[in-house]
Coordinates of C-alpha atoms in Angstrom, one line a residue:
M1 CA 36.2 17.0 -13.0
V2 CA 38.7 13.8 -13.7
A3 CA 40.1 13.4 -10.6
I4 CA 36.4 13.3 -9.3
N5 CA 35.2 10.7 -11.6
V6 CA 39.1 8.6 -11.0
N7 CA 37.3 9.1 -7.1
E8 CA 34.2 7.1 -7.7
R9 CA 35.5 4.9 -10.2
S10 CA 38.0 3.6 -7.2
R11 CA 35.6 3.6 -4.5
P12 CA 34.1 0.2 -5.4
S13 CA 37.5 -1.7 -5.4
V14 CA 37.6 0.5 -1.4
T15 CA 34.7 -0.8 -0.2
W16 CA 35.0 -4.4 -1.9
L17 CA 38.7 -4.1 0.4
S18 CA 37.3 -3.0 3.6
K19 CA 34.8 -5.8 2.8
L20 CA 36.9 -8.5 2.3
S21 CA 39.4 -7.1 5.3
G22 CA 36.5 -7.5 7.7
A23 CA 36.3 -11.0 7.4
T24 CA 40.4 -12.0 7.2
G25 CA 40.9 -12.2 10.4
P26 CA 38.4 -15.0 11.3
L27 CA 39.5 -16.9 7.9
V28 CA 42.9 -17.0 8.8
G29 CA 42.0 -18.0 12.2
L30 CA 40.2 -20.4 10.9
L31 CA 42.6 -21.8 8.6
A32 CA 45.0 -21.5 11.4
L33 CA 42.5 -24.3 12.7
C34 CA 42.3 -26.7 10.8
V35 CA 46.0 -26.5 10.2
F36 CA 46.7 -27.3 14.0
L37 CA 44.1 -29.2 13.8
S38 CA 45.5 -31.4 11.1
L39 CA 48.3 -32.1 13.0
S40 CA 46.7 -32.9 16.2
T41 CA 44.9 -35.6 14.3
D42 CA 45.2 -38.0 12.3
A43 CA 41.1 -38.3 11.6
F44 CA 40.4 -34.8 10.4
L45 CA 41.7 -34.0 7.4
S46 CA 39.4 -36.8 6.0
L47 CA 36.4 -36.4 3.2
R48 CA 34.1 -38.2 5.7
N49 CA 34.9 -35.9 8.9
G50 CA 34.9 -32.5 6.9
L51 CA 31.3 -34.3 5.4
N52 CA 30.6 -34.1 8.8
I53 CA 31.1 -31.2 10.5
L54 CA 28.9 -29.2 7.5
D55 CA 26.6 -32.0 8.5
Q56 CA 26.8 -31.1 12.1
I57 CA 26.8 -26.9 11.8
T58 CA 23.6 -26.8 9.4
V59 CA 20.7 -26.0 11.7
L60 CA 23.8 -23.1 13.7
G61 CA 24.7 -21.7 9.9
I62 CA 20.3 -21.4 9.2
M63 CA 19.9 -20.1 13.4
A64 CA 23.1 -17.6 12.2
V65 CA 22.0 -15.8 9.1
G66 CA 19.2 -14.5 11.3
M67 CA 20.5 -13.8 13.4
T68 CA 23.0 -11.8 11.3
F69 CA 20.6 -9.6 10.5
V70 CA 19.5 -8.9 13.6
I71 CA 23.0 -7.7 14.8
L72 CA 23.3 -5.2 11.9
I73 CA 20.5 -3.0 13.3
G74 CA 22.0 -2.7 16.4
G75 CA 19.6 -5.8 18.2
I76 CA 20.1 -9.3 20.1
D77 CA 17.9 -12.0 20.0
L78 CA 17.2 -14.3 22.6
S79 CA 14.7 -16.0 21.5
V80 CA 16.3 -18.4 18.6
G81 CA 16.8 -21.7 21.0
S82 CA 13.2 -21.2 22.2
V83 CA 10.8 -20.6 18.8
L84 CA 13.5 -23.3 17.6
A85 CA 11.7 -25.8 20.2
L86 CA 8.8 -24.1 19.2
A87 CA 8.0 -24.5 15.3
M88 CA 9.8 -28.8 16.2
M89 CA 6.7 -28.7 18.9
V90 CA 3.5 -27.2 16.4
M91 CA 5.6 -29.7 13.3
G92 CA 5.3 -32.3 15.5
W93 CA 2.1 -32.0 16.7
T94 CA 0.4 -30.8 13.3
A95 CA 2.0 -33.9 12.2
N96 CA 1.6 -37.1 14.1
I97 CA -1.3 -36.2 16.5
A98 CA -3.5 -33.9 14.6
G99 CA -2.6 -36.0 11.0
L100 CA -2.1 -33.7 8.5
P101 CA 0.0 -33.8 6.1
L102 CA 3.8 -33.3 7.6
V103 CA 4.3 -30.6 4.3
A104 CA 0.9 -28.2 6.3
G105 CA 3.3 -29.4 9.7
V106 CA 6.4 -27.6 8.4
A107 CA 4.1 -24.1 6.9
V108 CA 2.0 -24.6 10.5
A109 CA 5.8 -24.5 12.4
L110 CA 7.2 -21.6 10.1
V111 CA 3.8 -19.1 10.4
A112 CA 4.0 -20.0 14.5
S113 CA 8.0 -19.1 14.6
A114 CA 6.7 -16.1 12.1
L115 CA 4.5 -14.7 15.4
S116 CA 6.7 -14.9 17.6
G117 CA 8.9 -13.2 15.6
L118 CA 6.1 -10.9 14.9
I119 CA 5.5 -10.2 18.4
V120 CA 9.1 -9.7 19.5
G121 CA 8.7 -6.7 16.8
L122 CA 6.0 -4.7 17.2
L123 CA 7.2 -5.1 22.0
V124 CA 10.6 -3.5 20.4
T125 CA 9.5 -0.9 17.9
L126 CA 5.5 0.2 19.2
F127 CA 6.0 -0.6 22.9
R128 CA 10.3 0.7 22.9
V129 CA 10.2 -2.6 25.1
P130 CA 14.2 -3.3 25.0
A131 CA 16.0 -5.9 22.8
F132 CA 16.7 -8.1 25.6
I133 CA 14.1 -8.0 27.7
A134 CA 11.6 -8.7 24.6
T135 CA 13.7 -11.6 23.4
L136 CA 13.9 -13.0 26.7
A137 CA 10.4 -13.0 27.5
M138 CA 9.7 -14.9 24.7
M139 CA 12.6 -17.1 25.2
S140 CA 10.6 -18.0 28.5
A141 CA 6.8 -18.0 26.9
A142 CA 7.8 -19.9 23.6
R143 CA 9.5 -22.9 25.3
G144 CA 7.0 -22.6 28.1
V145 CA 4.1 -23.4 24.9
A146 CA 6.2 -26.4 23.2
N147 CA 6.4 -27.7 26.5
M148 CA 2.5 -27.0 26.8
I149 CA 1.7 -29.4 23.4
T150 CA 2.6 -32.4 24.7
D151 CA 2.8 -31.8 28.4
G152 CA 7.1 -31.6 28.1
Q153 CA 6.2 -35.6 26.1
Q154 CA 8.8 -35.8 22.8
I155 CA 7.2 -37.0 19.8
V156 CA 9.0 -39.9 17.8
G157 CA 8.6 -40.7 14.1
F158 CA 7.8 -39.3 10.9
P159 CA 8.1 -40.1 7.3
D160 CA 10.9 -41.5 5.9
W161 CA 11.7 -39.2 3.3
F162 CA 11.8 -37.1 6.0
M163 CA 14.9 -38.3 7.9
M164 CA 16.5 -39.2 4.3
L165 CA 16.8 -35.1 3.9
A166 CA 19.3 -35.1 6.4
I167 CA 21.5 -39.0 5.3
D168 CA 20.8 -38.9 2.1
R169 CA 24.1 -37.7 0.3
H170 CA 22.7 -36.1 -3.0
F171 CA 26.2 -36.8 -5.9
G172 CA 27.8 -39.0 -2.4
V173 CA 28.8 -35.6 -1.1
L174 CA 25.9 -33.2 0.7
T175 CA 22.3 -34.3 2.1
A176 CA 19.6 -32.0 1.3
T177 CA 19.6 -30.4 4.3
V178 CA 23.4 -28.9 3.7
F179 CA 22.5 -27.3 0.4
L180 CA 19.4 -26.2 2.6
M181 CA 22.0 -23.9 4.4
L182 CA 24.3 -23.5 1.3
A183 CA 20.9 -21.9 -0.1
V184 CA 19.9 -20.1 3.0
V185 CA 23.5 -18.2 3.0
A186 CA 23.7 -17.5 -0.2
A187 CA 19.9 -15.9 -0.5
A188 CA 21.1 -13.7 2.5
W189 CA 24.6 -13.2 1.4
V190 CA 22.7 -11.7 -1.9
F191 CA 19.9 -10.0 -0.4
L192 CA 22.8 -7.9 2.0
H193 CA 25.0 -6.6 -1.1
F194 CA 21.9 -6.2 -4.8
R195 CA 19.4 -5.3 -2.7
S196 CA 18.8 -1.2 -1.7
E197 CA 16.0 -3.2 1.4
G198 CA 19.6 -5.1 2.6
R199 CA 21.7 -2.0 2.8
M200 CA 18.5 -0.5 4.5
L201 CA 20.2 -3.5 8.0
Y202 CA 23.3 -1.2 7.7
A203 CA 21.8 2.6 7.3
V204 CA 19.4 0.9 10.3
G205 CA 22.7 -0.5 12.5
G206 CA 24.3 2.7 11.8
N207 CA 23.0 5.3 12.9
P208 CA 18.8 4.9 13.2
E209 CA 17.7 8.6 13.0
V210 CA 19.9 8.9 10.2
A211 CA 18.3 6.5 8.5
R212 CA 14.8 7.6 9.1
L213 CA 15.5 10.9 8.3
A214 CA 16.6 9.6 4.7
G215 CA 12.6 7.9 4.5
I216 CA 13.6 4.4 6.2
N217 CA 10.8 3.2 7.9
V218 CA 13.1 2.1 10.3
Q219 CA 10.0 0.4 12.9
L220 CA 9.0 -1.7 9.3
V221 CA 12.8 -2.8 8.6
T222 CA 12.7 -3.8 12.7
I223 CA 9.9 -6.2 12.9
A224 CA 10.6 -7.6 9.9
V225 CA 14.1 -8.3 10.6
Y226 CA 12.7 -9.9 14.0
V227 CA 10.3 -12.0 11.8
A228 CA 12.7 -13.6 9.6
S229 CA 15.1 -14.0 12.5
A230 CA 12.1 -16.1 14.1
V231 CA 11.3 -17.9 10.7
L232 CA 15.0 -19.0 9.6
A233 CA 15.2 -20.4 13.7
G234 CA 11.7 -22.6 12.9
L235 CA 13.7 -24.1 9.8
A236 CA 16.5 -24.5 11.7
G237 CA 14.4 -26.9 13.6
I238 CA 12.5 -28.6 11.2
V239 CA 15.9 -29.3 10.2
L240 CA 16.6 -30.7 13.7
A241 CA 13.4 -32.8 13.7
A242 CA 15.0 -34.1 10.1
R243 CA 18.0 -35.0 11.7
L244 CA 16.5 -36.8 15.0
D245 CA 13.7 -38.1 13.6
S246 CA 11.6 -36.6 16.4
V247 CA 10.9 -33.7 17.6
Q248 CA 11.4 -32.6 21.8
P249 CA 10.6 -29.3 23.5
S250 CA 14.6 -29.5 25.5
S251 CA 15.9 -28.8 22.1
G252 CA 17.9 -25.5 21.3
F253 CA 18.9 -25.2 25.4
G254 CA 21.8 -23.1 24.8
Y255 CA 21.9 -22.4 20.8
E256 CA 21.0 -18.6 21.2
L257 CA 24.8 -18.4 22.3
D258 CA 26.0 -20.1 19.8
T259 CA 24.3 -18.1 17.2
I260 CA 25.6 -15.3 18.7
A261 CA 29.0 -16.4 19.1
A262 CA 29.4 -17.8 15.1
V263 CA 28.2 -13.9 14.2
V264 CA 30.5 -12.5 17.2
I265 CA 32.6 -14.2 15.7
G266 CA 32.3 -13.7 11.9
G267 CA 33.3 -10.3 12.7
T268 CA 29.6 -8.7 12.6
S269 CA 30.0 -5.6 15.3
L270 CA 27.6 -5.9 18.4
S271 CA 26.9 -2.2 18.0
G272 CA 25.1 -2.8 14.8
G273 CA 25.8 -1.2 11.1
S274 CA 28.6 -4.0 10.5
G275 CA 29.2 -7.5 9.1
G276 CA 28.0 -9.7 7.1
I277 CA 27.2 -13.4 6.2
G278 CA 30.7 -14.8 4.3
G279 CA 31.9 -14.1 8.3
T280 CA 29.6 -15.4 9.6
L281 CA 30.0 -18.3 8.0
I282 CA 32.7 -18.1 8.8
G283 CA 32.1 -17.6 12.7
V284 CA 29.9 -21.1 11.8
L285 CA 32.6 -23.1 10.7
I286 CA 34.7 -22.2 13.4
I287 CA 32.3 -23.0 15.8
G288 CA 31.9 -26.2 13.7
V289 CA 35.6 -26.9 13.2
L290 CA 36.9 -26.5 17.1
R291 CA 33.5 -28.6 18.7
N292 CA 35.0 -31.6 16.0
G293 CA 38.5 -31.2 17.3
L294 CA 38.0 -31.1 20.3
N295 CA 35.5 -33.8 20.3
L296 CA 38.1 -35.7 18.1
L297 CA 40.9 -35.3 20.8
N298 CA 38.5 -36.5 23.5
V299 CA 38.3 -32.9 25.3
S300 CA 36.0 -32.5 28.3
P301 CA 32.3 -31.5 26.6
F302 CA 33.1 -28.9 29.7
L303 CA 36.4 -27.9 28.5
Q304 CA 34.9 -27.3 25.2
Q305 CA 32.9 -24.3 26.5
V306 CA 36.0 -22.6 28.6
I307 CA 37.6 -23.1 25.1
I308 CA 35.0 -21.5 23.1
G309 CA 34.0 -18.7 25.2
I310 CA 37.5 -17.6 25.4
V311 CA 37.7 -18.4 21.6
I312 CA 34.5 -15.6 21.9
V313 CA 36.1 -12.7 24.3
L314 CA 39.5 -12.8 21.5
A315 CA 36.3 -12.4 18.8
V316 CA 35.4 -9.4 20.9
G317 CA 38.3 -8.3 21.7
A318 CA 40.1 -8.3 18.3
E319 CA 37.4 -6.8 16.8
T320 CA 36.9 -3.9 19.1
I321 CA 41.2 -3.0 18.8
R322 CA 40.4 -3.5 14.2
R323 CA 37.9 -0.7 14.8
R324 CA 39.3 1.8 16.9
R325 CA 42.9 1.7 14.3
A326 CA 39.8 2.0 11.6

């Protein structure tokens, strides 16, 4: 009996170490990247550049939280970039053309995003459409609707207070949009680690059938996850609109790839069931720091795509090796 109690008491520390080890590789990579860039360019290691990196990753950071949820359950979401554009256009049309208050436009945009996620969730659960195909279809449909709203034209000009959310640095440090990203990340971390609903995501991703037998409504969890991913993509679109002071239907092209890359680089397994928000945040920072550093080094944008692709392959390979050794 004593031995059992000792083992039970030691389990939390073992669990904590296992969680930490999953993000240790990406964290070491981030630190090594920062050291390399600090030695390569004087402009990198400065407060101003650090704050610029935080401003630049707000959109990706918010979207990556939703993608983490999706990948944790063993799914994939290719529609987030298009849903981002759809939310932007809905908000712009509601506020600047329909004449409703901008706050109402934000609310309508988030509802439109939620409906997009709901459709995907229903396709995946009720109609058994593979997540890849369902989200690919939504990627095309949402982009099409975004273009139809204004016939492909952008909408420019929002209230000054809205634009200042991405410009004005509170306490001389962080903008409201960065605070929003950090709040989303913190809320997601608490949800995954301290709420039973969050633990359900790991159970569904680990083995859906076992999760169902344990009493978890797998279909409901799946639908909720895709809705959450879409809403966060819509929220990211609103943040992007504040940064640009405009909305256009072409926004968000390729964002789904960056979002998936951030989550995978952060150590979340594409097969589901393992990973977390901490690793995702590190993955987002790696992409943000890498792009910022490559720009400072005047590296061609085309070569940047090649380098980021190599980083993704290395991250997936490292994750595969780690899982085999575990």
